[in-house]
Amino acid sequence: MGYPSKIKPAYANIHFFPLASFSRISFGRFLAPLKIALNIHKAKPDILIVNTHELLIVGSLNRIFFGTRIIYDIQENYFRNILYSEALPKLFRPVFALWVRAKEKITSPLFHWFFLAEKGYQNEFKFFQNRYTTIENKAILPTGQKRIFRSGYNHLLFSGTLAESTGVFVAIRLAIELHQLDHSIRLMIIGYCAKSEILSKIRSTIASHGFITLIGGDQLVPHQEIVNSIATSNFGIICYPHSPHTQNSIPTKLYEYLSYQLPIIIQDKQVWRELISPCQAGISINFENLNAKALLEEMKVRSFYTQPAENTTWDSEAKKLLEALKTI
């Protein structure tokens, strides 16, 4: 149950309850929890997994009135995201961040279990106590899909959420500097941007650079389309600017790039370096002090993936999910 997708997946044993479309800050979003509450009442689930703080009260009421088993799937550290990202006006961030954390703490005793999307969350907050399983956002590989090993170095990819905090403008600057040295360099940006002003900034920034392509932007992009772009690129770019709300994050696209053996140009960050080093998956650089010429030469001559990356797919996480469901 949630925001609608432009594709309509069909599975015999999975039922979708899409909401009507609404913008990020709108009356429609304000009403969404009520509409989901009505859908939950129709579905009458034995287990309800809540994956946003906006549905904590809905989940809690379902336990109180209907005895539903409830799980809070914590996909982000919402407190830090609100406080340190640019999603809200600066004046309102502390108040809203504290309100969200208060909801989490107050409702936490009612939840039977918690899923943590990042290992780092174990040290960032504690309201889940010992009732949790870390289930990371690892790669889901479509059956039979493999990367097409295209020769070359010049097709760059930035995929996923398009925001300042995920480094989209850092990736654009990198592509521009590399293109100045080598006109064959191309950058594909594919993903969804939640903020219209950021999307406008992306479009205006790349408008005079014909070697940069944007796919998606104002629409959710089907996962298969993103997988296809991974399968046909030469390098993926991962470059979160330093911020307290992303310091422990491991983006799903890192696991996806590793799974498809896509070489990575990555920010020199210990938690990421530990994942790419064993299989020689990429080049760690300091994006703030970039030597574009040296990077370009390394992209041309270096060998990658001396061995396959391990534990990067959803298979290992699925087992942990099923064990947690048995626990409750």
Short mmCIF file of C-alpha atoms in Angstrom, two decimals:
data_model
loop_
_atom_site.label_atom_id
_atom_site.label_comp_id
_atom_site.label_asym_id
_atom_site.label_seq_id
_atom_site.Cartn_x
_atom_site.Cartn_y
_atom_site.Cartn_z
CA MET A 1 0.00 0.00 0.00
CA GLY A 2 1.50 3.31 -0.99
CA TYR A 3 2.48 5.74 -3.70
CA PRO A 4 1.54 4.51 -7.19
CA SER A 5 4.01 3.27 -9.79
CA LYS A 6 3.64 3.83 -13.51
CA ILE A 7 4.07 0.09 -14.07
CA LYS A 8 1.41 -2.39 -12.93
CA PRO A 9 3.13 -5.55 -11.66
CA ALA A 10 0.97 -8.67 -11.64
CA TYR A 11 1.52 -11.50 -9.16
CA ALA A 12 -1.08 -14.08 -8.21
CA ASN A 13 -0.26 -13.89 -4.49
CA ILE A 14 0.54 -10.17 -4.16
CA HIS A 15 -2.19 -7.51 -4.04
CA PHE A 16 -1.48 -3.82 -4.59
CA PHE A 17 -3.40 -0.92 -3.05
CA PRO A 18 -1.99 2.16 -4.83
CA LEU A 19 -2.96 5.61 -3.62
CA ALA A 20 -3.78 8.50 -5.93
CA SER A 21 -0.69 10.52 -6.88
CA PHE A 22 0.23 13.44 -4.62
CA SER A 23 3.12 15.89 -4.42
CA ARG A 24 5.78 15.79 -1.69
CA ILE A 25 4.22 18.55 0.40
CA SER A 26 0.45 18.52 -0.13
CA PHE A 27 -2.95 17.91 1.38
CA GLY A 28 -3.00 14.56 -0.46
CA ARG A 29 0.06 13.40 1.46
CA PHE A 30 -1.52 14.58 4.71
CA LEU A 31 -4.56 12.39 3.99
CA ALA A 32 -2.52 9.36 2.83
CA PRO A 33 -2.25 7.72 6.30
CA LEU A 34 -6.04 7.82 6.68
CA LYS A 35 -6.55 6.22 3.25
CA ILE A 36 -3.99 3.53 4.06
CA ALA A 37 -5.72 2.92 7.41
CA LEU A 38 -8.97 2.24 5.52
CA ASN A 39 -7.16 -0.12 3.14
CA ILE A 40 -5.59 -1.97 6.08
CA HIS A 41 -9.04 -2.37 7.63
CA LYS A 42 -10.25 -3.97 4.38
CA ALA A 43 -7.23 -6.27 4.08
CA LYS A 44 -7.19 -7.31 7.78
CA PRO A 45 -3.53 -8.46 7.79
CA ASP A 46 -2.03 -10.77 10.41
CA ILE A 47 1.26 -8.86 10.15
CA LEU A 48 1.59 -5.20 9.22
CA ILE A 49 5.01 -3.86 8.19
CA VAL A 50 5.20 -0.06 8.48
CA ASN A 51 8.07 1.47 6.49
CA THR A 52 7.69 5.18 7.24
CA HIS A 53 7.28 7.24 10.40
CA GLU A 54 4.12 8.69 8.83
CA LEU A 55 2.33 5.38 9.50
CA LEU A 56 3.52 4.73 13.07
CA ILE A 57 0.22 5.87 14.57
CA VAL A 58 -1.76 3.85 12.00
CA GLY A 59 0.28 0.76 12.88
CA SER A 60 -0.06 1.31 16.63
CA LEU A 61 -3.85 1.71 16.41
CA ASN A 62 -4.09 -1.54 14.45
CA ARG A 63 -2.36 -3.38 17.26
CA ILE A 64 -4.46 -1.73 19.97
CA PHE A 65 -7.86 -2.29 18.32
CA PHE A 66 -7.31 -5.40 16.18
CA GLY A 67 -4.34 -7.20 17.75
CA THR A 68 -2.32 -7.00 14.52
CA ARG A 69 1.33 -8.00 14.73
CA ILE A 70 3.27 -4.88 13.73
CA ILE A 71 6.84 -4.34 12.50
CA TYR A 72 8.59 -1.00 11.94
CA ASP A 73 10.85 -1.26 8.90
CA ILE A 74 13.33 1.61 9.46
CA GLN A 75 14.64 2.52 6.03
CA GLU A 76 16.16 5.84 7.07
CA ASN A 77 17.29 7.68 10.18
CA TYR A 78 14.44 10.15 9.78
CA PHE A 79 15.63 12.34 12.66
CA ARG A 80 19.01 13.00 11.02
CA ASN A 81 17.55 13.18 7.51
CA ILE A 82 15.15 15.95 8.51
CA LEU A 83 17.73 17.80 10.61
CA TYR A 84 20.63 17.75 8.15
CA SER A 85 19.11 17.49 4.67
CA GLU A 86 17.50 20.30 2.67
CA ALA A 87 14.06 18.68 2.49
CA LEU A 88 12.45 21.29 4.77
CA PRO A 89 13.07 24.98 5.52
CA LYS A 90 15.89 25.32 8.05
CA LEU A 91 13.69 26.95 10.69
CA PHE A 92 11.30 23.98 10.86
CA ARG A 93 13.84 21.15 10.77
CA PRO A 94 14.63 20.82 14.54
CA VAL A 95 10.95 20.88 15.53
CA PHE A 96 9.86 18.36 12.93
CA ALA A 97 12.87 16.10 13.57
CA LEU A 98 12.10 16.03 17.30
CA TRP A 99 8.42 15.30 16.60
CA VAL A 100 9.33 12.31 14.41
CA ARG A 101 11.81 10.91 16.96
CA ALA A 102 9.21 11.39 19.73
CA LYS A 103 6.67 9.38 17.70
CA GLU A 104 9.22 6.61 17.22
CA LYS A 105 10.07 6.42 20.91
CA ILE A 106 6.48 6.66 22.17
CA THR A 107 5.12 4.01 19.80
CA SER A 108 8.15 1.68 19.96
CA PRO A 109 6.87 -0.43 22.92
CA LEU A 110 3.86 -1.40 20.81
CA PHE A 111 5.90 -2.80 17.93
CA HIS A 112 6.72 -6.50 18.00
CA TRP A 113 9.90 -6.18 15.92
CA PHE A 114 12.09 -3.74 13.99
CA PHE A 115 13.92 -4.05 10.68
CA LEU A 116 17.02 -1.87 10.26
CA ALA A 117 18.11 -1.07 6.70
CA GLU A 118 21.65 -0.12 7.76
CA LYS A 119 24.14 -1.71 10.16
CA GLY A 120 25.07 1.79 11.31
CA TYR A 121 21.59 2.37 12.73
CA GLN A 122 22.50 0.07 15.62
CA ASN A 123 24.69 2.94 16.90
CA GLU A 124 22.57 5.91 15.81
CA PHE A 125 19.47 5.22 17.94
CA LYS A 126 18.32 2.65 20.48
CA PHE A 127 14.52 2.73 20.80
CA PHE A 128 14.28 -0.69 19.11
CA GLN A 129 16.17 -2.24 22.08
CA ASN A 130 16.92 -5.91 21.32
CA ARG A 131 13.91 -6.50 19.07
CA TYR A 132 15.51 -6.00 15.69
CA THR A 133 16.99 -7.61 12.59
CA THR A 134 19.33 -5.77 10.24
CA ILE A 135 18.07 -6.38 6.70
CA GLU A 136 20.20 -4.44 4.25
CA ASN A 137 19.05 -3.04 0.91
CA LYS A 138 21.03 -5.47 -1.19
CA ALA A 139 20.63 -6.10 -4.90
CA ILE A 140 17.74 -8.02 -6.43
CA LEU A 141 18.94 -9.53 -9.68
CA PRO A 142 16.33 -10.28 -12.37
CA THR A 143 16.54 -13.89 -13.52
CA GLY A 144 19.07 -14.31 -16.30
CA GLN A 145 20.16 -10.67 -16.28
CA LYS A 146 23.90 -10.17 -16.73
CA ARG A 147 26.09 -7.18 -17.41
CA ILE A 148 27.13 -6.67 -20.99
CA PHE A 149 30.90 -6.21 -20.75
CA ARG A 150 31.30 -3.38 -23.20
CA SER A 151 34.86 -2.35 -23.93
CA GLY A 152 35.89 1.16 -23.03
CA TYR A 153 35.78 3.53 -20.11
CA ASN A 154 33.65 6.44 -21.28
CA HIS A 155 30.04 5.53 -20.41
CA LEU A 156 29.41 6.78 -16.86
CA LEU A 157 26.28 6.15 -14.79
CA PHE A 158 24.62 7.89 -11.85
CA SER A 159 21.51 5.98 -10.74
CA GLY A 160 18.98 6.10 -7.91
CA THR A 161 17.63 9.02 -5.89
CA LEU A 162 18.54 12.37 -7.46
CA ALA A 163 19.37 14.85 -4.70
CA GLU A 164 22.20 17.02 -3.47
CA SER A 165 22.69 14.60 -0.54
CA THR A 166 23.19 11.65 -2.91
CA GLY A 167 25.81 13.51 -4.94
CA VAL A 168 24.11 14.09 -8.29
CA PHE A 169 25.80 17.49 -8.74
CA VAL A 170 29.16 16.03 -7.73
CA ALA A 171 28.71 13.40 -10.46
CA ILE A 172 27.84 16.09 -13.01
CA ARG A 173 30.95 18.11 -12.12
CA LEU A 174 33.08 14.97 -12.40
CA ALA A 175 31.68 14.17 -15.86
CA ILE A 176 32.26 17.74 -17.05
CA GLU A 177 35.91 17.70 -15.90
CA LEU A 178 36.54 14.31 -17.52
CA HIS A 179 34.81 15.42 -20.73
CA GLN A 180 37.09 18.43 -20.96
CA LEU A 181 40.01 15.99 -21.11
CA ASP A 182 38.29 13.37 -23.29
CA HIS A 183 35.31 14.28 -25.47
CA SER A 184 34.14 10.66 -25.64
CA ILE A 185 33.00 10.77 -21.98
CA ARG A 186 29.23 10.36 -21.52
CA LEU A 187 27.10 10.47 -18.36
CA MET A 188 23.64 8.95 -17.91
CA ILE A 189 21.62 10.15 -14.90
CA ILE A 190 18.67 7.86 -14.17
CA GLY A 191 16.32 8.00 -11.20
CA TYR A 192 13.66 10.00 -9.39
CA CYS A 193 13.96 13.50 -7.94
CA ALA A 194 11.42 14.34 -5.21
CA LYS A 195 12.07 18.11 -5.14
CA SER A 196 11.02 20.16 -8.16
CA GLU A 197 13.57 22.90 -7.45
CA ILE A 198 16.43 20.34 -7.41
CA LEU A 199 15.16 18.79 -10.65
CA SER A 200 15.08 22.26 -12.24
CA LYS A 201 18.65 22.83 -11.07
CA ILE A 202 19.76 19.48 -12.55
CA ARG A 203 18.13 20.30 -15.88
CA SER A 204 19.62 23.78 -16.06
CA THR A 205 23.07 22.49 -15.05
CA ILE A 206 23.18 19.87 -17.82
CA ALA A 207 21.33 21.91 -20.47
CA SER A 208 24.54 23.07 -22.18
CA HIS A 209 26.23 19.68 -21.91
CA GLY A 210 24.90 17.37 -24.62
CA PHE A 211 26.98 14.46 -23.36
CA ILE A 212 24.82 14.21 -20.20
CA THR A 213 21.45 12.43 -20.44
CA LEU A 214 18.65 12.51 -17.82
CA ILE A 215 16.11 9.68 -17.61
CA GLY A 216 13.24 9.91 -15.13
CA GLY A 217 13.57 12.97 -12.94
CA ASP A 218 9.91 13.79 -12.32
CA GLN A 219 8.78 10.14 -12.54
CA LEU A 220 9.68 6.93 -10.78
CA VAL A 221 11.83 4.79 -13.07
CA PRO A 222 11.05 1.04 -13.30
CA HIS A 223 13.79 -0.99 -11.66
CA GLN A 224 14.35 -3.01 -14.83
CA GLU A 225 15.25 0.19 -16.67
CA ILE A 226 17.86 1.02 -14.03
CA VAL A 227 19.23 -2.53 -14.19
CA ASN A 228 19.54 -2.21 -17.97
CA SER A 229 21.56 0.99 -17.56
CA ILE A 230 23.89 -0.76 -15.08
CA ALA A 231 24.30 -3.67 -17.48
CA THR A 232 25.44 -1.44 -20.35
CA SER A 233 27.67 1.16 -18.61
CA ASN A 234 31.45 1.26 -18.07
CA PHE A 235 31.56 2.97 -14.66
CA GLY A 236 29.08 3.80 -11.91
CA ILE A 237 29.55 6.91 -9.73
CA ILE A 238 28.83 6.92 -5.97
CA CYS A 239 29.65 10.15 -4.16
CA TYR A 240 27.59 11.19 -1.12
CA PRO A 241 28.79 14.60 0.12
CA HIS A 242 29.77 14.44 3.80
CA SER A 243 26.76 14.79 6.12
CA PRO A 244 25.77 13.25 9.48
CA HIS A 245 22.59 11.78 7.99
CA THR A 246 24.43 9.68 5.37
CA GLN A 247 27.72 8.92 7.13
CA ASN A 248 26.78 5.28 7.85
CA SER A 249 24.71 4.68 4.71
CA ILE A 250 25.47 1.98 2.16
CA PRO A 251 23.36 2.78 -0.92
CA THR A 252 21.57 -0.06 -2.67
CA LYS A 253 23.27 0.90 -5.92
CA LEU A 254 26.64 -0.03 -4.41
CA TYR A 255 25.40 -3.60 -3.98
CA GLU A 256 23.84 -3.48 -7.46
CA TYR A 257 27.06 -2.31 -9.12
CA LEU A 258 29.05 -4.97 -7.25
CA SER A 259 26.57 -7.69 -8.23
CA TYR A 260 26.79 -6.75 -11.91
CA GLN A 261 30.57 -6.28 -11.72
CA LEU A 262 30.26 -2.67 -12.85
CA PRO A 263 33.49 -0.78 -12.05
CA ILE A 264 32.85 2.05 -9.59
CA ILE A 265 34.25 5.54 -9.10
CA ILE A 266 33.57 5.95 -5.42
CA GLN A 267 34.09 8.44 -2.64
CA ASP A 268 36.99 7.39 -0.41
CA LYS A 269 34.98 6.29 2.60
CA GLN A 270 36.03 3.44 4.87
CA VAL A 271 32.73 1.56 5.03
CA TRP A 272 32.48 1.62 1.21
CA ARG A 273 36.18 0.90 0.64
CA GLU A 274 35.86 -2.28 2.73
CA LEU A 275 33.21 -3.55 0.29
CA ILE A 276 35.02 -2.81 -2.95
CA SER A 277 38.63 -3.61 -1.97
CA PRO A 278 38.51 -7.45 -1.77
CA CYS A 279 37.33 -7.77 -5.38
CA GLN A 280 39.09 -4.66 -6.76
CA ALA A 281 35.73 -3.24 -7.81
CA GLY A 282 36.59 0.40 -8.25
CA ILE A 283 38.63 3.54 -7.79
CA SER A 284 38.37 5.45 -4.49
CA ILE A 285 38.91 9.19 -4.88
CA ASN A 286 38.49 12.47 -3.04
CA PHE A 287 35.83 14.29 -5.06
CA GLU A 288 36.64 17.57 -3.32
CA ASN A 289 40.30 17.43 -4.40
CA LEU A 290 40.00 15.73 -7.76
CA ASN A 291 42.87 14.98 -10.10
CA ALA A 292 40.77 14.36 -13.21
CA LYS A 293 43.73 13.55 -15.44
CA ALA A 294 45.08 10.84 -13.10
CA LEU A 295 41.59 9.40 -12.66
CA LEU A 296 41.05 9.21 -16.42
CA GLU A 297 44.31 7.36 -16.93
CA GLU A 298 43.44 4.87 -14.18
CA MET A 299 39.99 4.29 -15.73
CA LYS A 300 41.68 3.40 -19.03
CA VAL A 301 44.33 0.95 -17.80
CA ARG A 302 43.21 -0.59 -14.51
CA SER A 303 41.76 -4.12 -14.24
CA PHE A 304 38.65 -4.59 -12.09
CA TYR A 305 36.91 -7.52 -10.40
CA THR A 306 39.82 -9.86 -9.93
CA GLN A 307 37.23 -11.99 -8.10
CA PRO A 308 33.42 -11.78 -7.78
CA ALA A 309 31.97 -9.69 -4.96
CA GLU A 310 30.35 -11.71 -2.16
CA ASN A 311 27.15 -11.21 -0.14
CA THR A 312 25.78 -8.42 -2.31
CA THR A 313 22.35 -9.84 -3.22
CA TRP A 314 19.00 -10.13 -1.54
CA ASP A 315 19.29 -13.93 -1.08
CA SER A 316 21.08 -13.64 2.28
CA GLU A 317 18.70 -10.94 3.52
CA ALA A 318 15.57 -12.92 2.58
CA LYS A 319 16.54 -15.65 5.04
CA LYS A 320 16.89 -13.09 7.83
CA LEU A 321 13.50 -11.62 6.95
CA LEU A 322 11.77 -15.01 7.14
CA GLU A 323 13.47 -15.84 10.45
CA ALA A 324 12.29 -12.54 11.91
CA LEU A 325 8.70 -13.22 10.81
CA LYS A 326 8.87 -16.60 12.53
CA THR A 327 10.10 -14.90 15.70
CA ILE A 328 6.94 -12.81 16.05
#
